[in-house]
Structure formats: structure tokens, C-alpha cells
mmCIF file of C-alpha atoms in Angstrom:
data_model
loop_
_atom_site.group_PDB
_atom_site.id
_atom_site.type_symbol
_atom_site.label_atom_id
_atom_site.label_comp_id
_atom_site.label_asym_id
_atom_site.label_seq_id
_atom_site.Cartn_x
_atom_site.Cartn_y
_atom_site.Cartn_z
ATOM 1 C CA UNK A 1 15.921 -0.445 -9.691
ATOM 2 C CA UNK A 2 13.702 -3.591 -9.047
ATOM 3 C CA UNK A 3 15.426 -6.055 -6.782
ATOM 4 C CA UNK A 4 14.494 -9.850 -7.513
ATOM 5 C CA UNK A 5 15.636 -13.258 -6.963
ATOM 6 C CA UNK A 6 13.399 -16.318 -8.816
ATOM 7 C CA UNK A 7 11.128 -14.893 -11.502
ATOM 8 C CA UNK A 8 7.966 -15.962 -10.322
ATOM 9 C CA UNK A 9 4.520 -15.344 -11.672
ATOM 10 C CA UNK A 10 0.455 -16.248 -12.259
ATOM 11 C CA UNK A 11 1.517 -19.114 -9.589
ATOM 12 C CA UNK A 12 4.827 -20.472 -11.147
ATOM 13 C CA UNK A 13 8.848 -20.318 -10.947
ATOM 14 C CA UNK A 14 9.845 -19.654 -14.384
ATOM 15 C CA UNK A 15 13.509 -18.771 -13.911
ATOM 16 C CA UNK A 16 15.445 -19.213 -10.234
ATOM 17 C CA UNK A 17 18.309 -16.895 -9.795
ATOM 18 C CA UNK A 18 20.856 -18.995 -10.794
ATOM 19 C CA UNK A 19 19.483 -19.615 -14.376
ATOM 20 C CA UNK A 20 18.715 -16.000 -14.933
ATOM 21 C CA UNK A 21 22.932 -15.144 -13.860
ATOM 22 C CA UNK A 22 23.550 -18.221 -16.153
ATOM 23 C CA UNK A 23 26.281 -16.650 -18.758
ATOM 24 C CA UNK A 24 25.941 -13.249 -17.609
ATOM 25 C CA UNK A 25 28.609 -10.901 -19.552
ATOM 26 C CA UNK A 26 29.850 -7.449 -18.724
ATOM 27 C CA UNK A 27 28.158 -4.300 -20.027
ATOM 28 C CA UNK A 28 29.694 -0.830 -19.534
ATOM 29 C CA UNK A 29 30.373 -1.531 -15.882
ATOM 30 C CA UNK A 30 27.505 -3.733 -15.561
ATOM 31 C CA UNK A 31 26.650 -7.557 -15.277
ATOM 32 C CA UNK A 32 23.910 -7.956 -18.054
ATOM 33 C CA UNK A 33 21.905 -11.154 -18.559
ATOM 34 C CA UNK A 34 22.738 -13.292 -21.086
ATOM 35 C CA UNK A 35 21.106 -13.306 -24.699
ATOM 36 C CA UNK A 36 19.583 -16.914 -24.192
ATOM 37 C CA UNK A 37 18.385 -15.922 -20.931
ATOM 38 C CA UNK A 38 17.062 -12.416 -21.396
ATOM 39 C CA UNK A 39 15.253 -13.435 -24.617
ATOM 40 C CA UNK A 40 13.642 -16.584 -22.889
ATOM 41 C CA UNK A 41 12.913 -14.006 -19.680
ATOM 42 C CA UNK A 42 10.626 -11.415 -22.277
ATOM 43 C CA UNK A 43 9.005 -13.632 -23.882
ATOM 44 C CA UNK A 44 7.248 -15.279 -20.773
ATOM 45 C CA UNK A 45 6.944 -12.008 -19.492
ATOM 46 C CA UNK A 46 4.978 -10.324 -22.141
ATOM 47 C CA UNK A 47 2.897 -13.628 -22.730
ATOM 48 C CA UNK A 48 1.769 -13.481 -19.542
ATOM 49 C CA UNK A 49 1.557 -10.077 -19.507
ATOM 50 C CA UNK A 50 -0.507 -10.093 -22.770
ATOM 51 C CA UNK A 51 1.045 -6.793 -23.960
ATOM 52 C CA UNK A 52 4.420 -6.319 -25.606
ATOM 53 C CA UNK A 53 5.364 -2.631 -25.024
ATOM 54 C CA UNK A 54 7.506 -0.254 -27.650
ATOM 55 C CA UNK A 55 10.776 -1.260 -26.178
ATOM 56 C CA UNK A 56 10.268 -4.844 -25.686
ATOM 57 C CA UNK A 57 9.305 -5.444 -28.921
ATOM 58 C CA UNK A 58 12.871 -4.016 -29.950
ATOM 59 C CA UNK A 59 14.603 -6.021 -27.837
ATOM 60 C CA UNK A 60 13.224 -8.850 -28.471
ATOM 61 C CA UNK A 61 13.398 -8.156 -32.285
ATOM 62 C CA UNK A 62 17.216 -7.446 -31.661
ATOM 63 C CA UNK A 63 18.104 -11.092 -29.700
ATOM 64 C CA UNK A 64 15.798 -12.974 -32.241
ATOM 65 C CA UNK A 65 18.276 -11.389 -35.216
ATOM 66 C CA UNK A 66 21.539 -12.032 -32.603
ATOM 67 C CA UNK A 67 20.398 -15.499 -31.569
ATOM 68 C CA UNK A 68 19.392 -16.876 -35.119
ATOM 69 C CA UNK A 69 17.745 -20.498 -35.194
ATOM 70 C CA UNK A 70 18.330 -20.981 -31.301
ATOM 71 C CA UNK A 71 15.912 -18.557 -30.806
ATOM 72 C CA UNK A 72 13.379 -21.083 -31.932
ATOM 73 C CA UNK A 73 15.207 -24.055 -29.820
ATOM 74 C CA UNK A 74 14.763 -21.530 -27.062
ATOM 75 C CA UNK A 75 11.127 -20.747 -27.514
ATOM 76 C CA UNK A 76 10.163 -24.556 -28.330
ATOM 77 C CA UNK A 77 11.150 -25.508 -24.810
ATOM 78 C CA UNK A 78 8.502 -22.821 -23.509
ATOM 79 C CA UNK A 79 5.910 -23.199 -25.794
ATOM 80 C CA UNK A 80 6.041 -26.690 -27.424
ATOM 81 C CA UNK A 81 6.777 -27.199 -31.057
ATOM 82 C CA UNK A 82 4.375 -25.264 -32.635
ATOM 83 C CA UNK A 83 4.138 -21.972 -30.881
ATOM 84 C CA UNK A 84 7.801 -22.579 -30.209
ATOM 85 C CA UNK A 85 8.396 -21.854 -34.312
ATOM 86 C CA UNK A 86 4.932 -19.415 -34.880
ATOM 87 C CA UNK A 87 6.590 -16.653 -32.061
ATOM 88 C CA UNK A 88 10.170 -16.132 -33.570
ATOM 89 C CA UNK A 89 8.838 -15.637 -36.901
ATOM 90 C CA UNK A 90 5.915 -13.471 -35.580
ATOM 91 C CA UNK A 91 9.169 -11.466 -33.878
ATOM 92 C CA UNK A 92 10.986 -11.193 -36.510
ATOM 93 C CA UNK A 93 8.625 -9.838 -38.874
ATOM 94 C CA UNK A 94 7.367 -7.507 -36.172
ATOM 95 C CA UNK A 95 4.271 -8.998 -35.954
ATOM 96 C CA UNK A 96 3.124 -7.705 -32.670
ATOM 97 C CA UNK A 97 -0.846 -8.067 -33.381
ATOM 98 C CA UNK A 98 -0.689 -11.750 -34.052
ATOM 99 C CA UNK A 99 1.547 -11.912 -30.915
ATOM 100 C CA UNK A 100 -0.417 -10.081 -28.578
ATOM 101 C CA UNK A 101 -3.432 -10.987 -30.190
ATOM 102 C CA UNK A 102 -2.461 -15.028 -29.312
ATOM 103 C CA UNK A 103 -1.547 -14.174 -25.578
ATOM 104 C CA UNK A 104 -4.845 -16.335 -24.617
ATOM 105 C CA UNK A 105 -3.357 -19.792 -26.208
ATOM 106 C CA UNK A 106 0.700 -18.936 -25.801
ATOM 107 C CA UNK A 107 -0.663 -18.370 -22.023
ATOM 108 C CA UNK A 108 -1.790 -21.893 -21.805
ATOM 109 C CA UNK A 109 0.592 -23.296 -23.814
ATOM 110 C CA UNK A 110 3.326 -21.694 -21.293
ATOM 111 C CA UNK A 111 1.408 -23.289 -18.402
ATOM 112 C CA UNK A 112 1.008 -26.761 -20.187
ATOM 113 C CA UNK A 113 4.339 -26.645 -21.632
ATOM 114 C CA UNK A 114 5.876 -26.083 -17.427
ATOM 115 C CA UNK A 115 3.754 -28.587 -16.098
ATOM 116 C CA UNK A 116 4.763 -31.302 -18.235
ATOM 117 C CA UNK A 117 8.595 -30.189 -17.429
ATOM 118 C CA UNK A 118 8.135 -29.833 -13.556
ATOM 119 C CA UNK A 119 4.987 -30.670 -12.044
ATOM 120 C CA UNK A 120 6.009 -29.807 -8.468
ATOM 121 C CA UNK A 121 6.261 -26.167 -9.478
ATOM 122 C CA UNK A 122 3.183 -24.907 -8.557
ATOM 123 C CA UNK A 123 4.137 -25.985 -5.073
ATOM 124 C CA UNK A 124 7.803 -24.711 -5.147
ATOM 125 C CA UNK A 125 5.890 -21.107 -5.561
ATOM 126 C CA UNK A 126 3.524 -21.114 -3.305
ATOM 127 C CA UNK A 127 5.242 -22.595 -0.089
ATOM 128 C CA UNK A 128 7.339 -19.854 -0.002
ATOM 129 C CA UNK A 129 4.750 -17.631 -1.115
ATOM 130 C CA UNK A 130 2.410 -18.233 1.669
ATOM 131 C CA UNK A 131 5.156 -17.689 4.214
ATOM 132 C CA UNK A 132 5.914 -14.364 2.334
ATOM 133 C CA UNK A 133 2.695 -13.289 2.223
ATOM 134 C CA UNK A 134 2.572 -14.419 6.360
ATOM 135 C CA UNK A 135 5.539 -12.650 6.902
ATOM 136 C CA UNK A 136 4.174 -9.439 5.077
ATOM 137 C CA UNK A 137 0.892 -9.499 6.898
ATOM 138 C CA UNK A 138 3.052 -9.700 10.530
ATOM 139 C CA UNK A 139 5.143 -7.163 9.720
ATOM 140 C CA UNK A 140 3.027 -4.690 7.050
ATOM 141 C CA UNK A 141 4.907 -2.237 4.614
ATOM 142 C CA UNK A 142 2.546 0.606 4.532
ATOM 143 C CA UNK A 143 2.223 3.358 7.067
ATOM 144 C CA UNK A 144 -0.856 3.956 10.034
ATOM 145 C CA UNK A 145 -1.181 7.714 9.842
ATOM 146 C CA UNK A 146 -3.876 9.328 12.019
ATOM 147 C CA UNK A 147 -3.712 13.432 11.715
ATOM 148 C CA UNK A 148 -5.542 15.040 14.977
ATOM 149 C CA UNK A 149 -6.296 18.744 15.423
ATOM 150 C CA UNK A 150 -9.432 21.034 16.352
ATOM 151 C CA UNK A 151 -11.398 22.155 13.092
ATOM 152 C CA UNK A 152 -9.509 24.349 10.795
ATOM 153 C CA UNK A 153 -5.836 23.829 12.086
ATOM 154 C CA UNK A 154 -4.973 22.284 8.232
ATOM 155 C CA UNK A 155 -5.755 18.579 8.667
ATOM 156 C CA UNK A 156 -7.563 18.363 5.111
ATOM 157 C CA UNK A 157 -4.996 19.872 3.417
ATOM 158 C CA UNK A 158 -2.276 18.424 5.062
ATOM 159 C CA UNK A 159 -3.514 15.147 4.730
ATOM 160 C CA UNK A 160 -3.933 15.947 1.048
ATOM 161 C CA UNK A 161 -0.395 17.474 0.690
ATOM 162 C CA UNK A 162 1.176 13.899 2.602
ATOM 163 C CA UNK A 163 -0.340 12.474 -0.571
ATOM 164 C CA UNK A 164 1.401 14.119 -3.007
ATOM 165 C CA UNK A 165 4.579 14.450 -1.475
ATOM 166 C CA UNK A 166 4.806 10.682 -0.184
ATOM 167 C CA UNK A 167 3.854 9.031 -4.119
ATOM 168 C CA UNK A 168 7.325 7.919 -4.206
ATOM 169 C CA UNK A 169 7.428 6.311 -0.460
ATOM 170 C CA UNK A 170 4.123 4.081 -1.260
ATOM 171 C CA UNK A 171 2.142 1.888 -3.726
ATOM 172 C CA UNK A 172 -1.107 3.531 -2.728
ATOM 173 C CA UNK A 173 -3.112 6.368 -0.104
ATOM 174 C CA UNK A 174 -5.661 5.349 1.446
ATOM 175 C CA UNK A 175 -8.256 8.069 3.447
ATOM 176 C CA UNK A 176 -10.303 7.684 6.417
ATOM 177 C CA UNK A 177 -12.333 10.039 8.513
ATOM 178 C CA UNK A 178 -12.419 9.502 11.717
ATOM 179 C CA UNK A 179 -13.572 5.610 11.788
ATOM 180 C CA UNK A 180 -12.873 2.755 8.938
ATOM 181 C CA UNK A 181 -16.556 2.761 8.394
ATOM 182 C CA UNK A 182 -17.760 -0.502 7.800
ATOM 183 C CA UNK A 183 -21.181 0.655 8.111
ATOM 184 C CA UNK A 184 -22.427 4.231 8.745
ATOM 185 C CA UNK A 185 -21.237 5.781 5.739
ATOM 186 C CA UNK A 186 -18.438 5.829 3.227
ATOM 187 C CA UNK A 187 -14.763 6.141 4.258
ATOM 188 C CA UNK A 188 -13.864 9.391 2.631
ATOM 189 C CA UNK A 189 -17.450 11.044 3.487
ATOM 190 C CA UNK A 190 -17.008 14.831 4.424
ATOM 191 C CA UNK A 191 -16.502 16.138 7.531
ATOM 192 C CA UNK A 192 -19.001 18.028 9.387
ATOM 193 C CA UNK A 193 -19.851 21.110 9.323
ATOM 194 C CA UNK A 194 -21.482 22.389 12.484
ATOM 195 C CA UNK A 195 -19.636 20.208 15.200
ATOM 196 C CA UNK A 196 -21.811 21.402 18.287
ATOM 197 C CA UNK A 197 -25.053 21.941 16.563
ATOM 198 C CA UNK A 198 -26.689 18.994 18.253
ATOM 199 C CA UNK A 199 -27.127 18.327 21.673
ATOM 200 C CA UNK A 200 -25.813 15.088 23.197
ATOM 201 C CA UNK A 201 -26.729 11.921 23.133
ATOM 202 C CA UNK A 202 -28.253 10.236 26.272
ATOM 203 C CA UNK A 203 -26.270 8.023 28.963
ATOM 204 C CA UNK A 204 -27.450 4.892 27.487
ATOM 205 C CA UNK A 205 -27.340 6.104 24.304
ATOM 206 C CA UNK A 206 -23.756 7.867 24.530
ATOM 207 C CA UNK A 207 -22.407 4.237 26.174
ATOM 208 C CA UNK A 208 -23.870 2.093 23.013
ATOM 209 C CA UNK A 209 -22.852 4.465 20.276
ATOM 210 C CA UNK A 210 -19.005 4.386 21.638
ATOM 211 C CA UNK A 211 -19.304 0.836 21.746
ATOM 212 C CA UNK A 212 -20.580 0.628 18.204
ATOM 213 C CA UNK A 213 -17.554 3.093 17.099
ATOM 214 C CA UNK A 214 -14.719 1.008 18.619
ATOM 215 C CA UNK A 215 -16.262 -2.446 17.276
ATOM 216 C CA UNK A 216 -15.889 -0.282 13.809
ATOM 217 C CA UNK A 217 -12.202 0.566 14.674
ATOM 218 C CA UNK A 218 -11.690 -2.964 15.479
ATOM 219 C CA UNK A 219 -13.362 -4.958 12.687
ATOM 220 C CA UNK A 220 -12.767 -2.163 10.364
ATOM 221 C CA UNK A 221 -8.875 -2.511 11.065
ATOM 222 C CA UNK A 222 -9.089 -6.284 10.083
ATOM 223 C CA UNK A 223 -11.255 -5.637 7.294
ATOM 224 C CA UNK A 224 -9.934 -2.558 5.580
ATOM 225 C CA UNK A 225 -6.838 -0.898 7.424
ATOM 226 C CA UNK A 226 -4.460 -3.851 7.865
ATOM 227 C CA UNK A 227 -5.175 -5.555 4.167
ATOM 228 C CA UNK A 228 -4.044 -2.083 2.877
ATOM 229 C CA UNK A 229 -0.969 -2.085 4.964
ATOM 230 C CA UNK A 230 0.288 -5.064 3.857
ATOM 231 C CA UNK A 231 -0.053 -3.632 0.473
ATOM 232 C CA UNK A 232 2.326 -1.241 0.717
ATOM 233 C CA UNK A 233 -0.332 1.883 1.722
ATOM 234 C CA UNK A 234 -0.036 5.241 3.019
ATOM 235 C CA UNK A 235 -3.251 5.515 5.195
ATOM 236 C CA UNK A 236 -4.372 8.138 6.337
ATOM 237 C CA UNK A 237 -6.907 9.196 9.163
ATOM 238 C CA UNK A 238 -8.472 12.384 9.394
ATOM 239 C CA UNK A 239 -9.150 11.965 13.126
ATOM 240 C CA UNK A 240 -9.497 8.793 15.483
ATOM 241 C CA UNK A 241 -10.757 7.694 18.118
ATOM 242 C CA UNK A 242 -8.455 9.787 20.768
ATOM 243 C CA UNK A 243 -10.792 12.961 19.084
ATOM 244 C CA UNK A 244 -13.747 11.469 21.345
ATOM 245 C CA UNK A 245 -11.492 11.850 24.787
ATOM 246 C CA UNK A 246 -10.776 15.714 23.292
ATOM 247 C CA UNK A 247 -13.609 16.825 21.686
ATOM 248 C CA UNK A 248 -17.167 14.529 22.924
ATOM 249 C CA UNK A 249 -18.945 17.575 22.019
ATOM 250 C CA UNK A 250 -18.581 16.526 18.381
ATOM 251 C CA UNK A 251 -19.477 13.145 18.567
ATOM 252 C CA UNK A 252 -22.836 14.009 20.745
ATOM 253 C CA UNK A 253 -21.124 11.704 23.702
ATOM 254 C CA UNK A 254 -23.005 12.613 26.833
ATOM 255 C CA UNK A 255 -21.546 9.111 28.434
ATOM 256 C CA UNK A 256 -18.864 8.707 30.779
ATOM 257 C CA UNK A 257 -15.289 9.553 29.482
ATOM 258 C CA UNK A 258 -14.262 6.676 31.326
ATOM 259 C CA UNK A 259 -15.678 4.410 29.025
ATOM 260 C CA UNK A 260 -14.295 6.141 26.202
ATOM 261 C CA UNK A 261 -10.946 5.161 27.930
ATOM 262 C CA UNK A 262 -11.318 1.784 28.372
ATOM 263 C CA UNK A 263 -12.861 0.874 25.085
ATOM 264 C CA UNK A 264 -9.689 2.513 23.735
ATOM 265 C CA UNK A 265 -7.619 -0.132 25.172
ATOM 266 C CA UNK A 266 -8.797 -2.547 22.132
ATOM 267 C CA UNK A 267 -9.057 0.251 19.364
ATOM 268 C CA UNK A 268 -6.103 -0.714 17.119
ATOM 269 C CA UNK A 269 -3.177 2.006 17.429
ATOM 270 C CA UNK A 270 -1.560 4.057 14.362
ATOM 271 C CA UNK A 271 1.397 3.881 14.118
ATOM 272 C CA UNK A 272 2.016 8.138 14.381
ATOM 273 C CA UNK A 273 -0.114 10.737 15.164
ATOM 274 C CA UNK A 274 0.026 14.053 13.806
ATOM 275 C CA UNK A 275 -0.729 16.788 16.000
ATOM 276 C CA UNK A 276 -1.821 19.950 14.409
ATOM 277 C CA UNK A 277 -1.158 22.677 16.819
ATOM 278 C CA UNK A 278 -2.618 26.683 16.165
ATOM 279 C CA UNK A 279 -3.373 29.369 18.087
ATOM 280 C CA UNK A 280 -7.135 29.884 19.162
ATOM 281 C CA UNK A 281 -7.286 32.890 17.145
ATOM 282 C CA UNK A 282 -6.418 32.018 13.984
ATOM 283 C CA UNK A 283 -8.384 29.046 14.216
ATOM 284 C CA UNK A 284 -11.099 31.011 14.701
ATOM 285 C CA UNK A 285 -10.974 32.815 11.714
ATOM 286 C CA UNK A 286 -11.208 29.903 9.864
ATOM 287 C CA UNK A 287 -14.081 28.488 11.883
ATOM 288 C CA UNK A 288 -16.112 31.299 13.296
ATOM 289 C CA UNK A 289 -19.142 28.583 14.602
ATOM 290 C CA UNK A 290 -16.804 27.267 17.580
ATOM 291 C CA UNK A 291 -16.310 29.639 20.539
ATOM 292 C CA UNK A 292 -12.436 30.620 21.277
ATOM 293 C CA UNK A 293 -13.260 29.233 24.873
ATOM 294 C CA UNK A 294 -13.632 25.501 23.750
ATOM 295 C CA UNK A 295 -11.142 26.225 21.322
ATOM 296 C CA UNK A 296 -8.419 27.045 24.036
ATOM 297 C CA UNK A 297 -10.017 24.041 25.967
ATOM 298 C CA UNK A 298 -8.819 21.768 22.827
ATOM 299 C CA UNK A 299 -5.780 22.888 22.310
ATOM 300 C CA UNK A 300 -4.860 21.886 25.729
ATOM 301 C CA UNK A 301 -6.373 18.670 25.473
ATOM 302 C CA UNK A 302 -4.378 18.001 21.885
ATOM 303 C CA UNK A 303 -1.354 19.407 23.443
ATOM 304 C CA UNK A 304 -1.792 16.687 26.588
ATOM 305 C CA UNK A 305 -2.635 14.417 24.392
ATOM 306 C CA UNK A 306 0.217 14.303 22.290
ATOM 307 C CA UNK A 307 2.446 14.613 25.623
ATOM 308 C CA UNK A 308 0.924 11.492 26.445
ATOM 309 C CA UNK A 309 1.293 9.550 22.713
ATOM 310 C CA UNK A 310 4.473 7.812 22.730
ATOM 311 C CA UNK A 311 4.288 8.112 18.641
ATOM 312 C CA UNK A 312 2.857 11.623 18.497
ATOM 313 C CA UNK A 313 4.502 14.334 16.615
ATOM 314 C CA UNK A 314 3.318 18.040 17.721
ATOM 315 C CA UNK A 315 3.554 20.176 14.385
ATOM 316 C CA UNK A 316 2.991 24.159 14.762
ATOM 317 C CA UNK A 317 -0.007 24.167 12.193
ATOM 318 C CA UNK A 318 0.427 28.051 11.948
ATOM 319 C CA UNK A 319 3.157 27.739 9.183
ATOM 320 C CA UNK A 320 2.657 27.414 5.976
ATOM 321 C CA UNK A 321 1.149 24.944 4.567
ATOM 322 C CA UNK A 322 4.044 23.955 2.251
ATOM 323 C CA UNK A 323 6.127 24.416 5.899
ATOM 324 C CA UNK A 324 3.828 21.838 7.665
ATOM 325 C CA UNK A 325 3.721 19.052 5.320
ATOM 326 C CA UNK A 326 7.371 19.289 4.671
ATOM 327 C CA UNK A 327 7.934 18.805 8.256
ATOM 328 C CA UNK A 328 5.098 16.218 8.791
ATOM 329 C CA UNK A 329 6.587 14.242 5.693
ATOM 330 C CA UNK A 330 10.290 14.209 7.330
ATOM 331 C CA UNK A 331 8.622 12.810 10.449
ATOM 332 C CA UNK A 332 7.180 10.000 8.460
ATOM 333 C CA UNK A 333 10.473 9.014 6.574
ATOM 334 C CA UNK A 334 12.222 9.106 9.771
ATOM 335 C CA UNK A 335 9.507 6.820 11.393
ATOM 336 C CA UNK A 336 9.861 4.307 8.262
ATOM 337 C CA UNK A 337 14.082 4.024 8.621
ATOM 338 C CA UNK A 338 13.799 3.938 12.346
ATOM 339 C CA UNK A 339 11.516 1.016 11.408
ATOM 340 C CA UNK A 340 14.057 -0.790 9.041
ATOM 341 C CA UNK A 341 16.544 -0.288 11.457
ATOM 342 C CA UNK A 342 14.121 -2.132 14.239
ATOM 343 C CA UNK A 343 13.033 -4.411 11.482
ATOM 344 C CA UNK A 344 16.869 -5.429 10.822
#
């Protein structure tokens, strides 16, 4: 079902709600448009589309035969009078490769044709427009997801499986790890593979490095996370910044955790965590490199952690993995009606 009011398009009102219900009729149980109005309706849409599809091109084939000569009264007042007689008779004889094959100058003889009726229209779509767009960027329609959890508690495939089974919820995933990355790397780049290999970094070194990492969350948020948002995307993090309080170790922080803490005071939040939560043993299997000492240590510190989150959801990462992201995926659903709710 796609829920409109005004058809509006490429910077224009073509139709406002109360021409496109103009002479509606009833249709086994349903309000249907009007043959005037729906033929009028396809044939700006697949101009400006530039591609007439299998079942438009029966439909419109089917009003053009039902309306007779208004068809070309119809598409005069679009196009003008010479394009407004070339397109039903291009329709009629099914003459799709002329018609899609003159989208460039039907496109321009649209515009042309809606200027000279209504030159205020461009404004009339883009007044409200830039308030929608406003109101979309205050109040975004994609999900902040950040998925924490020591090395091989599931985060990958989890994050992978939220992908999948969320298609339906979003327009798009998006994919972090750890930081938005605006320099330093790509987004997506792989995780690594010995976590403790190094040794830290020093004081000064520790202090600039986690200042560099939360101007990346910060910038990186306005520049990347927050665009994608508003466009209706899942994204995910594979980490965050709350991994450096739990595991510094990794991130070669030999600085005061009590920087770490402040600076995370201006690191944009998600909007849920996931907490992936396994028992030191099996983890260990999966990652032999990491002694079951500092992985009891983290799995206190995720557990606290997610005590502490107001938005953190612990998830018992030693189901399966089918288990988990069906769990982790009702969690997110839940978060996005408790958020209409709010919203309404």
C-alpha cells in the first residue's frame, strides 16, 4: 500500500488530492480513481519516469480505447498540442519505443507545458518540501543500532542476520565498525584479528588518539550516520565507542579512562545497544588468542555496561544464532512502535 496525498515530483505538484479523488467510482469494495484522472496520473508518471513498464502500458492502452478522443483533450493540456496528439496514437498502437524513446522532449514539454499553466508551482512544492525534509531530519526514520560484545560472542553474524530479517522494516543497511570513519579507513573494513598483539599506546599518545576517535564519532555522525537516518536506514555498528571503557586493550589506550568518559559525553548516542552476552568458555573456543581471564573481566564490564545503558538490550549470545537475531529483531520492532507511539 503506498499512502499519498498531492502527486508531487522532479520539483512540481502535478495532481493535489482533491483532483486525483475527482470522480472517483466504486470498484469491488474499493474507491478507484477515475478514468480521466488515472490516465492523466500514468502518463506524467512514466514520462518522467522515462520507462513505461508491462502493466502500465496495458492500462494505459485500456483508458486510451475507454476514453476515445478525450484522451487526446486530456493529454493536450499536459503536453501542448503536438505531443498532446503524437502520445495517444503512440498508445494506441502500442508504440512503446517511440514513447519511451521521446521521454527527453515529453519531459520538457511536461515542465513547459506546467509552467505556462501555474508558475507559482515550483514554489507550492518546495515550501512544504523543505519543512518536510526539516521535519524528517529532526525526527529521522531509520534506526541507530550499535551491537557490543567481546570477540566471538556472534556480533558479525548477527549483525548480518538483522539485515536480512529487517529488509522489510527499512529502505537501506548501512555497516560500521566501530567508528564512522571519515578518515582512517573504510567503514566496513574488517575487524582485527589479534586484539592484544600490540602494546599500548603512550599517555600523550593514548589522550590524542581518543580525541581523534570521538571528533570521528562526532563529525562522522553529521556526515554519514544522520544523512542515512533520515533516509529511512538500518545502521548498524559493529562496536562503539563504549568498547574503549570495556576493552582499552584493543584500542592500544594506555591513557586515562577518565578521559575516555568525558569525551563520551559529546559522542553521539545510538539509539539501542545490543549486548551480546556468552560464557567465557565458549567464547574461547571461538577465539583461542584472548585469555579466559580478560575474557571473564569483559563480560563483567559488558554486563555493567548494559546495566548502566538506559537503551541496552542484554541478549544470551549462547543460543542459536537463528534464536539471537530473532530476539534482537523483536527488540528493534518494539523500539520503532514505542517510538511511533512517543512520536504521536
Amino acid at each position: 500500500m503506498d499512502v499519498a496525498t498531492d502527486y508531487r515530483r522532479n520539483g512540481r505538484v502535478w495532481f493535489t488530492a482533491e483532483e486525483l479523488l475527482q470522480g472517483r467510482r466504486r470498484w469491488k469494495n474499493f474507491w478507484v480513481a477515475a478514468p480521466e484522472v488515472e490516465f492523466q496520473y500514468l502518463l506524467v508518471k512514466r514520462i518522467l519516469k522515462a520507462k513505461v513498464p508491462a502493466r502500465a502500458r496495458e492500462r494505459l492502452e485500456a483508458l486510451a480505447a475507454e476514453l476515445g478522443a478525450r484522451a487526446e483533450e486530456l493529454a493536450q493540456g499536459l503536453l501542448g498540442d503536438r505531443w498532446g496528439r503524437e502520445v495517444p496514437s503512440w498508445v494506441r498502437a502500442s508504440a512503446w519505443e517511440q514513447f519511451e524513446g521521446a521521454t527527453a522532449q515529453l519531459r520538457r514539454a511536461l515542465l513547459w507545458r506546467r509552467f505556462q499553466q501555474d508558475p507559482l508551482n515550483p514554489l507550492r512544492y518546495w515550501l512544504p518540501e523543505f519543512w518536510r525534509i526539516w521535519q524528517r531530519w529532526r525526527r529521522p526514520t531509520g534506526l541507530f543500532v550499535a551491537v557490543l560484545g567481546p570477540d566471538g560472542a556472534g556480533k558479525s553474524t548477527l549483525i548480518e542476520n538483522l539485515r536480512e530479517g529487517l529488509r522489510g522494516a527499512f529502505r537501506r543497511t548501512a555497516v560500521f565498525h566501530f567508528r564512522p570513519r571519515l578518515w582512517g579507513g573504510r567503514a566496513g573494513s574488517a575487524p582485527v584479528s589479534s586484539p592484544h598483539g600490540e602494546p599500548p599506546r603512550s599517555w600523550l599518545a593514548s589522550v590524542a588518539k581518543a580525541a581523534l576517535y570521538a571528533l570521528d564519532y562526532i563529525l562522522g555522525h553529521w556526515v554519514k550516520v544522520r544523512p542515512a537516518l533520515v533516509r529511512s536506514t538500518l545502521v548498524l555498528f559493529d562496536r562503539y565507542w563504549d568498547d574503549l571503557l570495556v576493552d582499552p586493550k584493543r584500542y592500544r589506550y594506555g591513557g586515562p579512562m577518565s578521559w575516555v568518559k568525558w569525551l563520551g559525553r559529546f559522542v553521539p548516542k545510538p539509539d539501542l545497544f545490543l549486548v551480546l552476552d556468552v560464557c567465557e568458555e565458549e567464547v574461547q573456543k571461538r577465539k583461542e588468542e584472548i585469555s579466559l581471564d580478560e575474557l571473564q573481566h569483559q563480560r563483567r564490564a559488558y554486563q555493567k555496561l548494559a546495566a548502566h545503558l538506559g537503551n541496552a538490550v542484554l541478549l544470551d549470545g549462547s543460543a542459536s544464532a537463528e534464536e539471537v537475531a530473532r530476539r534482537a529483531a523483536d527488540k528493534v520492532l518494539e523500539h520503532l512502535a514505542l517510538r511511533v507511539l512517543g512520536r504521536m
